[in-house]
mmCIF file of C-alpha atoms in Angstrom:
data_model
loop_
_atom_site.group_PDB
_atom_site.id
_atom_site.type_symbol
_atom_site.label_atom_id
_atom_site.label_comp_id
_atom_site.label_asym_id
_atom_site.label_seq_id
_atom_site.Cartn_x
_atom_site.Cartn_y
_atom_site.Cartn_z
ATOM 1 C CA MET A 1 69.351 52.458 114.195
ATOM 2 C CA GLY A 2 66.355 53.947 115.908
ATOM 3 C CA LYS A 3 63.592 51.753 117.386
ATOM 4 C CA ASP A 4 61.194 53.017 114.765
ATOM 5 C CA GLY A 5 63.554 51.875 112.055
ATOM 6 C CA SER A 6 64.072 55.271 110.575
ATOM 7 C CA VAL A 7 66.882 55.342 107.903
ATOM 8 C CA ALA A 8 67.960 58.842 108.812
ATOM 9 C CA TYR A 9 70.002 57.395 111.676
ATOM 10 C CA ILE A 10 71.761 55.041 109.316
ATOM 11 C CA THR A 11 72.637 57.730 106.666
ATOM 12 C CA THR A 12 74.174 60.009 109.349
ATOM 13 C CA LYS A 13 76.236 57.170 110.622
ATOM 14 C CA LEU A 14 77.335 56.351 107.117
ATOM 15 C CA ASP A 15 78.185 60.017 106.494
ATOM 16 C CA ALA A 16 80.197 60.076 109.647
ATOM 17 C CA PHE A 17 81.943 56.834 108.693
ATOM 18 C CA ILE A 18 82.804 58.306 105.204
ATOM 19 C CA ASP A 19 83.954 61.509 106.715
ATOM 20 C CA TRP A 20 86.187 59.595 109.058
ATOM 21 C CA GLY A 21 87.693 58.008 106.045
ATOM 22 C CA ARG A 22 87.981 61.319 104.317
ATOM 23 C CA LYS A 23 89.731 63.061 107.225
ATOM 24 C CA ASN A 24 92.317 60.325 107.446
ATOM 25 C CA SER A 25 93.166 60.326 103.713
ATOM 26 C CA LEU A 26 93.217 63.923 102.561
ATOM 27 C CA TRP A 27 94.940 64.142 99.121
ATOM 28 C CA PRO A 28 96.418 67.589 98.822
ATOM 29 C CA LEU A 29 96.984 69.522 95.616
ATOM 30 C CA PRO A 30 99.973 71.809 96.414
ATOM 31 C CA PHE A 31 99.283 75.149 94.845
ATOM 32 C CA GLY A 32 102.665 76.698 95.859
ATOM 33 C CA THR A 33 103.384 80.022 94.258
ATOM 34 C CA SER A 34 106.015 81.562 96.478
ATOM 35 C CA CYS A 35 107.965 81.130 99.747
ATOM 36 C CA CYS A 36 104.924 79.572 101.559
ATOM 37 C CA GLY A 37 105.421 76.772 98.960
ATOM 38 C CA ILE A 38 108.881 76.136 100.305
ATOM 39 C CA GLU A 39 107.495 75.774 103.872
ATOM 40 C CA MET A 40 104.775 73.514 102.440
ATOM 41 C CA MET A 41 107.452 71.294 100.945
ATOM 42 C CA ALA A 42 109.286 71.216 104.303
ATOM 43 C CA THR A 43 106.000 70.118 105.872
ATOM 44 C CA LEU A 44 105.686 67.332 103.412
ATOM 45 C CA ALA A 45 109.219 66.162 103.737
ATOM 46 C CA ALA A 46 110.602 63.793 106.356
ATOM 47 C CA ASP A 47 111.293 66.216 109.237
ATOM 48 C CA TYR A 48 107.665 67.362 109.693
ATOM 49 C CA ASP A 49 106.151 64.473 107.705
ATOM 50 C CA MET A 50 102.608 65.388 106.844
ATOM 51 C CA SER A 51 101.954 61.636 106.068
ATOM 52 C CA ARG A 52 101.669 61.120 109.799
ATOM 53 C CA PHE A 53 98.152 62.547 109.419
ATOM 54 C CA GLY A 54 97.323 60.733 106.193
ATOM 55 C CA ALA A 55 97.884 63.625 103.846
ATOM 56 C CA GLU A 56 101.005 62.370 102.035
ATOM 57 C CA ALA A 57 99.443 61.453 98.625
ATOM 58 C CA ILE A 58 100.352 64.637 96.863
ATOM 59 C CA ARG A 59 98.420 64.953 93.549
ATOM 60 C CA PHE A 60 99.157 67.567 90.960
ATOM 61 C CA SER A 61 95.928 66.893 89.168
ATOM 62 C CA PRO A 62 92.835 68.517 90.521
ATOM 63 C CA ARG A 63 90.729 65.542 89.506
ATOM 64 C CA GLN A 64 92.635 63.346 91.933
ATOM 65 C CA ALA A 65 92.841 65.735 94.941
ATOM 66 C CA ASP A 66 90.362 66.799 97.546
ATOM 67 C CA LEU A 67 92.441 69.357 99.504
ATOM 68 C CA LEU A 68 93.694 72.493 97.826
ATOM 69 C CA ILE A 69 96.641 74.094 99.723
ATOM 70 C CA VAL A 70 97.103 77.622 98.401
ATOM 71 C CA ALA A 71 100.606 78.493 99.526
ATOM 72 C CA GLY A 72 101.725 81.864 98.337
ATOM 73 C CA ILE A 73 100.615 85.006 96.561
ATOM 74 C CA ILE A 74 97.836 84.855 93.988
ATOM 75 C CA ASN A 75 98.150 87.750 91.551
ATOM 76 C CA LEU A 76 95.168 88.749 89.467
ATOM 77 C CA LYS A 77 96.417 86.913 86.348
ATOM 78 C CA MET A 78 96.765 83.718 88.389
ATOM 79 C CA ALA A 79 93.293 84.154 90.012
ATOM 80 C CA PRO A 80 91.227 82.629 87.151
ATOM 81 C CA VAL A 81 93.663 79.767 86.980
ATOM 82 C CA LEU A 82 93.130 79.067 90.723
ATOM 83 C CA LYS A 83 89.408 79.288 90.176
ATOM 84 C CA THR A 84 89.636 76.791 87.311
ATOM 85 C CA VAL A 85 91.680 74.402 89.450
ATOM 86 C CA TYR A 86 89.255 74.623 92.266
ATOM 87 C CA ASP A 87 86.279 74.064 89.829
ATOM 88 C CA GLN A 88 87.960 70.984 88.437
ATOM 89 C CA MET A 89 88.248 69.297 91.796
ATOM 90 C CA SER A 90 85.420 66.972 92.586
ATOM 91 C CA GLU A 91 83.243 67.290 95.757
ATOM 92 C CA PRO A 92 83.861 67.104 98.536
ATOM 93 C CA LYS A 93 86.858 69.574 98.316
ATOM 94 C CA PHE A 94 88.549 71.531 101.008
ATOM 95 C CA VAL A 95 90.755 74.600 100.890
ATOM 96 C CA ILE A 96 93.658 75.686 103.131
ATOM 97 C CA SER A 97 94.782 79.259 102.635
ATOM 98 C CA MET A 98 98.365 79.310 103.725
ATOM 99 C CA GLY A 99 100.122 82.514 104.636
ATOM 100 C CA ALA A 100 99.367 86.184 104.630
ATOM 101 C CA CYS A 101 99.304 86.639 100.855
ATOM 102 C CA ALA A 102 96.873 83.941 100.101
ATOM 103 C CA SER A 103 94.661 85.000 102.940
ATOM 104 C CA SER A 104 94.581 88.701 102.539
ATOM 105 C CA GLY A 105 97.036 89.802 99.821
ATOM 106 C CA GLY A 106 99.584 90.355 102.546
ATOM 107 C CA ILE A 107 101.855 93.361 102.121
ATOM 108 C CA PHE A 108 100.992 93.493 98.435
ATOM 109 C CA ASN A 109 98.000 95.899 98.384
ATOM 110 C CA VAL A 110 98.591 96.902 94.765
ATOM 111 C CA TYR A 111 96.896 96.705 91.420
ATOM 112 C CA SER A 112 98.232 93.245 90.476
ATOM 113 C CA VAL A 113 97.455 91.171 93.487
ATOM 114 C CA LEU A 114 94.245 89.344 94.551
ATOM 115 C CA GLN A 115 93.377 90.609 98.006
ATOM 116 C CA GLY A 116 92.768 87.117 99.570
ATOM 117 C CA ILE A 117 91.695 84.002 97.661
ATOM 118 C CA ASP A 118 88.353 83.976 99.549
ATOM 119 C CA LYS A 119 87.405 86.664 96.904
ATOM 120 C CA MET A 120 87.571 83.788 94.423
ATOM 121 C CA ILE A 121 86.929 80.474 96.220
ATOM 122 C CA PRO A 122 85.661 79.546 99.683
ATOM 123 C CA VAL A 123 88.372 78.873 102.238
ATOM 124 C CA ASP A 124 88.010 76.405 105.146
ATOM 125 C CA VAL A 125 91.145 77.131 107.167
ATOM 126 C CA TYR A 126 93.448 80.144 107.115
ATOM 127 C CA VAL A 127 97.064 79.910 108.322
ATOM 128 C CA PRO A 128 98.616 83.188 109.462
ATOM 129 C CA GLY A 129 102.298 83.895 108.961
ATOM 130 C CA CYS A 130 104.721 85.181 106.423
ATOM 131 C CA PRO A 131 105.498 82.396 105.791
ATOM 132 C CA PRO A 132 103.913 80.124 108.348
ATOM 133 C CA SER A 133 106.091 77.617 109.923
ATOM 134 C CA PRO A 134 105.535 73.971 109.046
ATOM 135 C CA GLU A 135 103.838 73.536 112.453
ATOM 136 C CA GLY A 136 101.361 76.159 111.361
ATOM 137 C CA LEU A 137 100.403 74.159 108.339
ATOM 138 C CA LEU A 138 100.232 70.896 110.332
ATOM 139 C CA ASP A 139 97.941 72.713 112.801
ATOM 140 C CA ALA A 140 95.742 73.839 109.952
ATOM 141 C CA LEU A 141 95.600 70.224 108.690
ATOM 142 C CA LEU A 142 94.572 69.023 112.084
ATOM 143 C CA ARG A 143 91.903 71.743 112.305
ATOM 144 C CA LEU A 144 90.663 70.754 108.946
ATOM 145 C CA ARG A 145 90.481 67.096 109.978
ATOM 146 C CA GLU A 146 88.290 68.067 112.873
ATOM 147 C CA MET A 147 86.111 70.131 110.559
ATOM 148 C CA VAL A 148 85.809 67.234 108.147
ATOM 149 C CA ALA A 149 84.837 64.902 110.981
ATOM 150 C CA LYS A 150 82.185 67.319 112.219
ATOM 151 C CA GLY A 151 80.961 68.289 108.719
ATOM 152 C CA GLU A 152 81.703 71.988 109.182
ATOM 153 C CA THR A 153 83.521 72.621 105.915
ATOM 154 C CA HIS A 154 82.089 74.701 103.032
ATOM 155 C CA SER A 155 81.904 71.501 101.007
ATOM 156 C CA HIS A 156 79.775 69.822 103.579
ATOM 157 C CA LYS A 157 77.442 72.882 103.864
ATOM 158 C CA ARG A 158 77.117 72.929 100.110
ATOM 159 C CA ILE A 159 76.319 69.217 99.890
ATOM 160 C CA ALA A 160 73.758 69.545 102.832
ATOM 161 C CA ALA A 161 72.128 72.470 101.039
ATOM 162 C CA LEU A 162 71.875 70.485 97.779
ATOM 163 C CA ALA A 163 70.398 67.561 99.651
ATOM 164 C CA LYS A 164 67.644 69.885 100.903
ATOM 165 C CA GLY A 165 66.985 70.901 97.361
ATOM 166 C CA GLN A 166 68.314 74.412 97.816
ATOM 167 C CA GLN A 167 70.057 76.315 95.029
ATOM 168 C CA VAL A 168 73.824 76.453 95.633
ATOM 169 C CA ASN A 169 76.358 78.775 94.166
ATOM 170 C CA ALA A 170 79.341 76.623 93.102
ATOM 171 C CA THR A 171 81.761 78.811 94.931
ATOM 172 C CA MET B 1 131.613 100.450 108.884
ATOM 173 C CA ASP B 2 130.066 103.637 107.535
ATOM 174 C CA ILE B 3 126.886 102.658 105.684
ATOM 175 C CA ARG B 4 126.721 105.972 103.831
ATOM 176 C CA LYS B 5 130.007 105.279 102.209
ATOM 177 C CA PRO B 6 129.330 103.891 98.698
ATOM 178 C CA ILE B 7 130.685 100.364 98.125
ATOM 179 C CA PRO B 8 132.423 99.932 94.769
ATOM 180 C CA THR B 9 130.785 97.048 92.921
ATOM 181 C CA ASN B 10 131.540 95.086 89.784
ATOM 182 C CA GLY B 11 135.282 95.291 90.129
ATOM 183 C CA GLY B 12 135.611 98.885 91.385
ATOM 184 C CA ASP B 13 134.424 102.404 90.990
ATOM 185 C CA TRP B 14 132.968 102.881 87.536
ATOM 186 C CA LEU B 15 133.773 106.517 87.224
ATOM 187 C CA THR B 16 137.529 105.993 87.725
ATOM 188 C CA LYS B 17 137.471 102.949 85.495
ATOM 189 C CA PHE B 18 135.387 104.372 82.608
ATOM 190 C CA GLY B 19 135.288 108.121 83.258
ATOM 191 C CA GLU B 20 137.806 108.906 80.536
ATOM 192 C CA SER B 21 136.258 106.577 77.967
ATOM 193 C CA TRP B 22 132.820 107.954 78.722
ATOM 194 C CA LYS B 23 134.042 111.512 78.177
ATOM 195 C CA LEU B 24 135.578 110.643 74.842
ATOM 196 C CA GLN B 25 132.548 108.729 73.829
ATOM 197 C CA THR B 26 130.118 111.520 74.737
ATOM 198 C CA GLU B 27 132.188 114.066 72.864
ATOM 199 C CA LYS B 28 132.236 111.868 69.845
ATOM 200 C CA LEU B 29 128.508 111.348 70.068
ATOM 201 C CA LYS B 30 127.831 115.050 70.364
ATOM 202 C CA GLU B 31 130.021 115.730 67.361
ATOM 203 C CA LYS B 32 128.469 113.061 65.143
ATOM 204 C CA PHE B 33 124.838 113.565 66.182
ATOM 205 C CA ARG B 34 124.983 117.339 66.782
ATOM 206 C CA ASP B 35 121.339 118.112 66.033
ATOM 207 C CA VAL B 36 120.075 114.908 67.624
ATOM 208 C CA ILE B 37 121.628 114.768 71.078
ATOM 209 C CA GLU B 38 119.557 117.021 73.354
ATOM 210 C CA ASP B 39 121.576 116.598 76.535
ATOM 211 C CA VAL B 40 124.271 114.547 78.147
ATOM 212 C CA LEU B 41 124.479 114.056 81.871
ATOM 213 C CA MET B 42 127.817 112.765 83.206
ATOM 214 C CA PRO B 43 127.510 110.485 86.283
ATOM 215 C CA PRO B 44 127.856 112.071 89.648
ATOM 216 C CA ALA B 45 130.348 110.762 92.149
ATOM 217 C CA TYR B 46 128.264 107.697 93.067
ATOM 218 C CA PRO B 47 130.352 104.731 91.806
ATOM 219 C CA THR B 48 127.782 102.706 89.939
ATOM 220 C CA ASP B 49 126.013 105.428 87.952
ATOM 221 C CA VAL B 50 126.470 105.811 84.215
ATOM 222 C CA PRO B 51 126.196 108.722 81.697
ATOM 223 C CA ILE B 52 122.736 109.565 80.392
ATOM 224 C CA VAL B 53 122.324 110.655 76.843
ATOM 225 C CA PHE B 54 119.116 112.330 75.770
ATOM 226 C CA VAL B 55 118.272 111.737 72.187
ATOM 227 C CA LYS B 56 115.526 113.063 69.880
ATOM 228 C CA LYS B 57 112.813 110.586 69.271
ATOM 229 C CA ASP B 58 113.080 110.015 65.581
ATOM 230 C CA SER B 59 116.835 109.342 65.593
ATOM 231 C CA ILE B 60 116.964 106.907 68.449
ATOM 232 C CA VAL B 61 117.463 103.880 66.152
ATOM 233 C CA GLU B 62 120.488 105.446 64.373
ATOM 234 C CA VAL B 63 122.060 106.396 67.782
ATOM 235 C CA LEU B 64 121.532 102.970 69.141
ATOM 236 C CA ARG B 65 122.959 101.279 66.019
ATOM 237 C CA PHE B 66 125.993 103.611 66.181
ATOM 238 C CA LEU B 67 126.496 102.768 69.911
ATOM 239 C CA LYS B 68 126.247 99.068 69.061
ATOM 240 C CA THR B 69 128.506 98.790 66.057
ATOM 241 C CA THR B 70 131.200 101.551 66.383
ATOM 242 C CA SER B 71 134.527 100.451 67.701
ATOM 243 C CA GLY B 72 135.371 102.353 70.960
ATOM 244 C CA PHE B 73 131.670 102.146 71.974
ATOM 245 C CA GLU B 74 130.736 98.510 71.458
ATOM 246 C CA TYR B 75 127.433 98.539 73.418
ATOM 247 C CA GLU B 76 126.402 95.264 72.019
ATOM 248 C CA PHE B 77 124.114 94.163 74.716
ATOM 249 C CA LEU B 78 120.653 95.685 75.330
ATOM 250 C CA SER B 79 120.207 95.181 79.156
ATOM 251 C CA ASP B 80 116.652 96.539 79.307
ATOM 252 C CA ILE B 81 114.146 98.994 77.843
ATOM 253 C CA THR B 82 111.983 100.707 80.433
ATOM 254 C CA ALA B 83 110.198 103.997 80.898
ATOM 255 C CA THR B 84 109.341 106.656 83.441
ATOM 256 C CA ASP B 85 106.202 108.769 83.827
ATOM 257 C CA GLU B 86 107.575 112.179 84.789
ATOM 258 C CA GLU B 87 104.331 114.393 85.062
ATOM 259 C CA THR B 88 106.228 116.950 82.981
ATOM 260 C CA HIS B 89 105.916 117.924 79.310
ATOM 261 C CA PRO B 90 106.677 115.770 77.388
ATOM 262 C CA ARG B 91 105.278 113.211 79.783
ATOM 263 C CA PHE B 92 107.341 110.026 79.332
ATOM 264 C CA ARG B 93 111.033 109.023 79.029
ATOM 265 C CA VAL B 94 111.840 105.766 77.320
ATOM 266 C CA VAL B 95 115.072 104.438 78.892
ATOM 267 C CA TYR B 96 117.511 102.187 77.025
ATOM 268 C CA ASN B 97 120.203 100.581 79.286
ATOM 269 C CA LEU B 98 123.164 99.391 77.224
ATOM 270 C CA PHE B 99 126.112 97.201 78.268
ATOM 271 C CA SER B 100 129.214 96.173 76.613
ATOM 272 C CA PRO B 101 130.137 92.582 77.285
ATOM 273 C CA THR B 102 133.625 93.009 75.991
ATOM 274 C CA ARG B 103 134.497 96.436 77.561
ATOM 275 C CA HIS B 104 132.218 96.077 80.676
ATOM 276 C CA TRP B 105 130.990 99.625 80.483
ATOM 277 C CA ARG B 106 127.382 100.720 80.498
ATOM 278 C CA ILE B 107 125.439 103.763 79.173
ATOM 279 C CA ARG B 108 121.897 104.933 79.356
ATOM 280 C CA VAL B 109 120.032 106.514 76.498
ATOM 281 C CA LYS B 110 116.744 108.400 77.092
ATOM 282 C CA VAL B 111 113.998 109.505 74.742
ATOM 283 C CA CYS B 112 111.270 112.101 75.627
ATOM 284 C CA VAL B 113 107.907 111.098 74.408
ATOM 285 C CA ALA B 114 104.590 112.909 74.756
ATOM 286 C CA GLU B 115 101.344 111.118 75.252
ATOM 287 C CA ASN B 116 100.008 109.530 72.068
ATOM 288 C CA GLU B 117 103.420 109.785 70.379
ATOM 289 C CA GLU B 118 105.206 106.746 68.979
ATOM 290 C CA VAL B 119 108.910 105.798 69.362
ATOM 291 C CA PRO B 120 110.621 103.942 66.490
ATOM 292 C CA THR B 121 111.102 100.285 67.439
ATOM 293 C CA ALA B 122 114.647 99.066 68.259
ATOM 294 C CA ILE B 123 114.027 95.697 66.889
ATOM 295 C CA PRO B 124 116.099 96.230 63.776
ATOM 296 C CA VAL B 125 119.187 96.715 66.025
ATOM 297 C CA TRP B 126 118.394 94.133 68.787
ATOM 298 C CA LYS B 127 115.794 91.483 68.113
ATOM 299 C CA GLY B 128 115.483 91.141 71.988
ATOM 300 C CA ALA B 129 113.851 94.566 72.038
ATOM 301 C CA ASP B 130 110.637 92.950 71.021
ATOM 302 C CA TRP B 131 109.453 91.741 74.493
ATOM 303 C CA ALA B 132 111.027 94.757 76.300
ATOM 304 C CA GLU B 133 108.984 97.106 74.135
ATOM 305 C CA ARG B 134 105.880 95.101 74.709
ATOM 306 C CA GLU B 135 106.490 95.417 78.355
ATOM 307 C CA VAL B 136 106.768 99.191 78.109
ATOM 308 C CA TRP B 137 103.533 99.333 76.056
ATOM 309 C CA ASP B 138 101.841 97.153 78.574
ATOM 310 C CA MET B 139 102.919 99.217 81.613
ATOM 311 C CA TYR B 140 103.056 102.718 80.279
ATOM 312 C CA GLY B 141 100.911 102.713 77.091
ATOM 313 C CA ILE B 142 103.780 104.017 74.948
ATOM 314 C CA ARG B 143 103.527 102.773 71.345
ATOM 315 C CA PHE B 144 106.488 101.626 69.201
ATOM 316 C CA LYS B 145 106.339 102.478 65.559
ATOM 317 C CA GLY B 146 107.189 99.483 63.417
ATOM 318 C CA HIS B 147 106.813 96.887 66.154
ATOM 319 C CA PRO B 148 105.368 93.789 64.526
ATOM 320 C CA ASP B 149 103.398 92.403 67.435
ATOM 321 C CA LEU B 150 102.622 95.046 70.039
ATOM 322 C CA ARG B 151 100.474 93.074 72.462
ATOM 323 C CA ARG B 152 100.279 93.069 76.234
ATOM 324 C CA ILE B 153 102.940 90.815 77.686
ATOM 325 C CA LEU B 154 102.348 90.772 81.535
ATOM 326 C CA MET B 155 98.836 91.918 82.258
ATOM 327 C CA ASP B 156 95.661 90.106 81.290
ATOM 328 C CA ASN B 157 94.696 91.105 77.730
ATOM 329 C CA ARG B 158 91.269 92.203 78.973
ATOM 330 C CA TRP B 159 92.941 94.766 81.331
ATOM 331 C CA GLU B 160 92.085 98.383 80.829
ATOM 332 C CA GLY B 161 94.633 101.107 81.344
ATOM 333 C CA HIS B 162 98.344 100.905 81.887
ATOM 334 C CA PRO B 163 99.253 100.156 85.496
ATOM 335 C CA LEU B 164 102.575 101.946 85.933
ATOM 336 C CA ARG B 165 101.365 105.308 84.725
ATOM 337 C CA LYS B 166 101.196 107.872 87.541
ATOM 338 C CA ASP B 167 97.428 108.511 86.972
ATOM 339 C CA TYR B 168 96.577 104.699 87.299
ATOM 340 C CA PRO B 169 95.152 104.112 90.714
ATOM 341 C CA LEU B 170 97.504 102.079 93.015
ATOM 342 C CA ARG B 171 94.657 99.779 93.975
ATOM 343 C CA GLY B 172 92.961 99.607 90.600
ATOM 344 C CA TYR B 173 92.124 95.990 90.751
ATOM 345 C CA GLN B 174 90.490 94.313 87.762
ATOM 346 C CA VAL B 175 89.534 90.832 88.792
ATOM 347 C CA PHE B 176 88.585 88.306 86.144
ATOM 348 C CA SER B 177 87.087 84.974 87.174
ATOM 349 C CA GLU B 178 87.373 83.375 83.761
ATOM 350 C CA PRO B 179 90.825 82.585 82.346
ATOM 351 C CA GLU B 180 91.815 84.729 79.324
ATOM 352 C CA ALA B 181 91.237 83.043 75.999
ATOM 353 C CA ALA B 182 94.365 81.618 74.436
ATOM 354 C CA ASP B 183 95.636 83.518 71.489
ATOM 355 C CA PRO B 184 94.789 81.403 68.409
ATOM 356 C CA THR B 185 97.927 82.619 66.578
ATOM 357 C CA LEU B 186 100.119 81.182 69.459
ATOM 358 C CA LEU B 187 98.460 77.779 69.140
ATOM 359 C CA GLU B 188 99.581 77.228 65.535
#
């Protein structure tokens, strides 16, 4: 607390404390649609063990998750579903785009495939690879933990803008 | 190993196994449906190709039923219905791939269709033709006369155009951010 007793100091520390809690207990929603999903399962399983970083509580309901891992190709018919799932998650929510297809459409530059999920929802961390190795996803998770701790994610920016009274687009 | 050498599949070279039967069958077909069969292409030397029978549009159901029910043919299984966009006149070919589970032989029946023409539905012969024909409608925009429920099956029902037509742009994305409304008839 500052010597003048300003509360701003306390709220930032509280935010930092909450973010510290958040970064150590990310609850992922696995949105695995293709081979990246298999690598994601390997990351969650015993060999790579994502629970070492506090992200082992896999939730298949968007209401109970705060980290959306999009692992695999999102075709245009799936895109509104992904958007709905993202909208149903409560703030703060973070997104990892795993693999080439989710990040850019990958090799599928055709009529039926969404050219990157960032056309639909904001993405915090992209993981390159086709599919990325489990280490790649773990690295993305560690990067996201840093971003959560520093308040650099899209979700944090949205909340900060809302706190300032600015108009925010939900996506 | 010479990679250009065709590898016999499915228990051997189809032409040596079925060549004689195919010849008999196509002769019998030509005799029975003289005015209806437009052309018969016998398979080239490649071991897994099959004869192609071109049939006039309006008689396709009769020919399919004949192929299914006649002994010596016994094509009881409809593998798939698909189509091609040939950029010729008439524009499309509807392709019926048939298989005989008892005799293990296959045949391909084709129908030439111009744009805005309808093909009689094969549902009276095979109930499973329902979804296959819906897929052909969805991808190529070929209508099937008598089909009870000709809706899109793969693409979003707000989609415009038919994506496997040659004149559809390869990157003709149509992005919808709202999910498509559920069909009320399916909820009953």
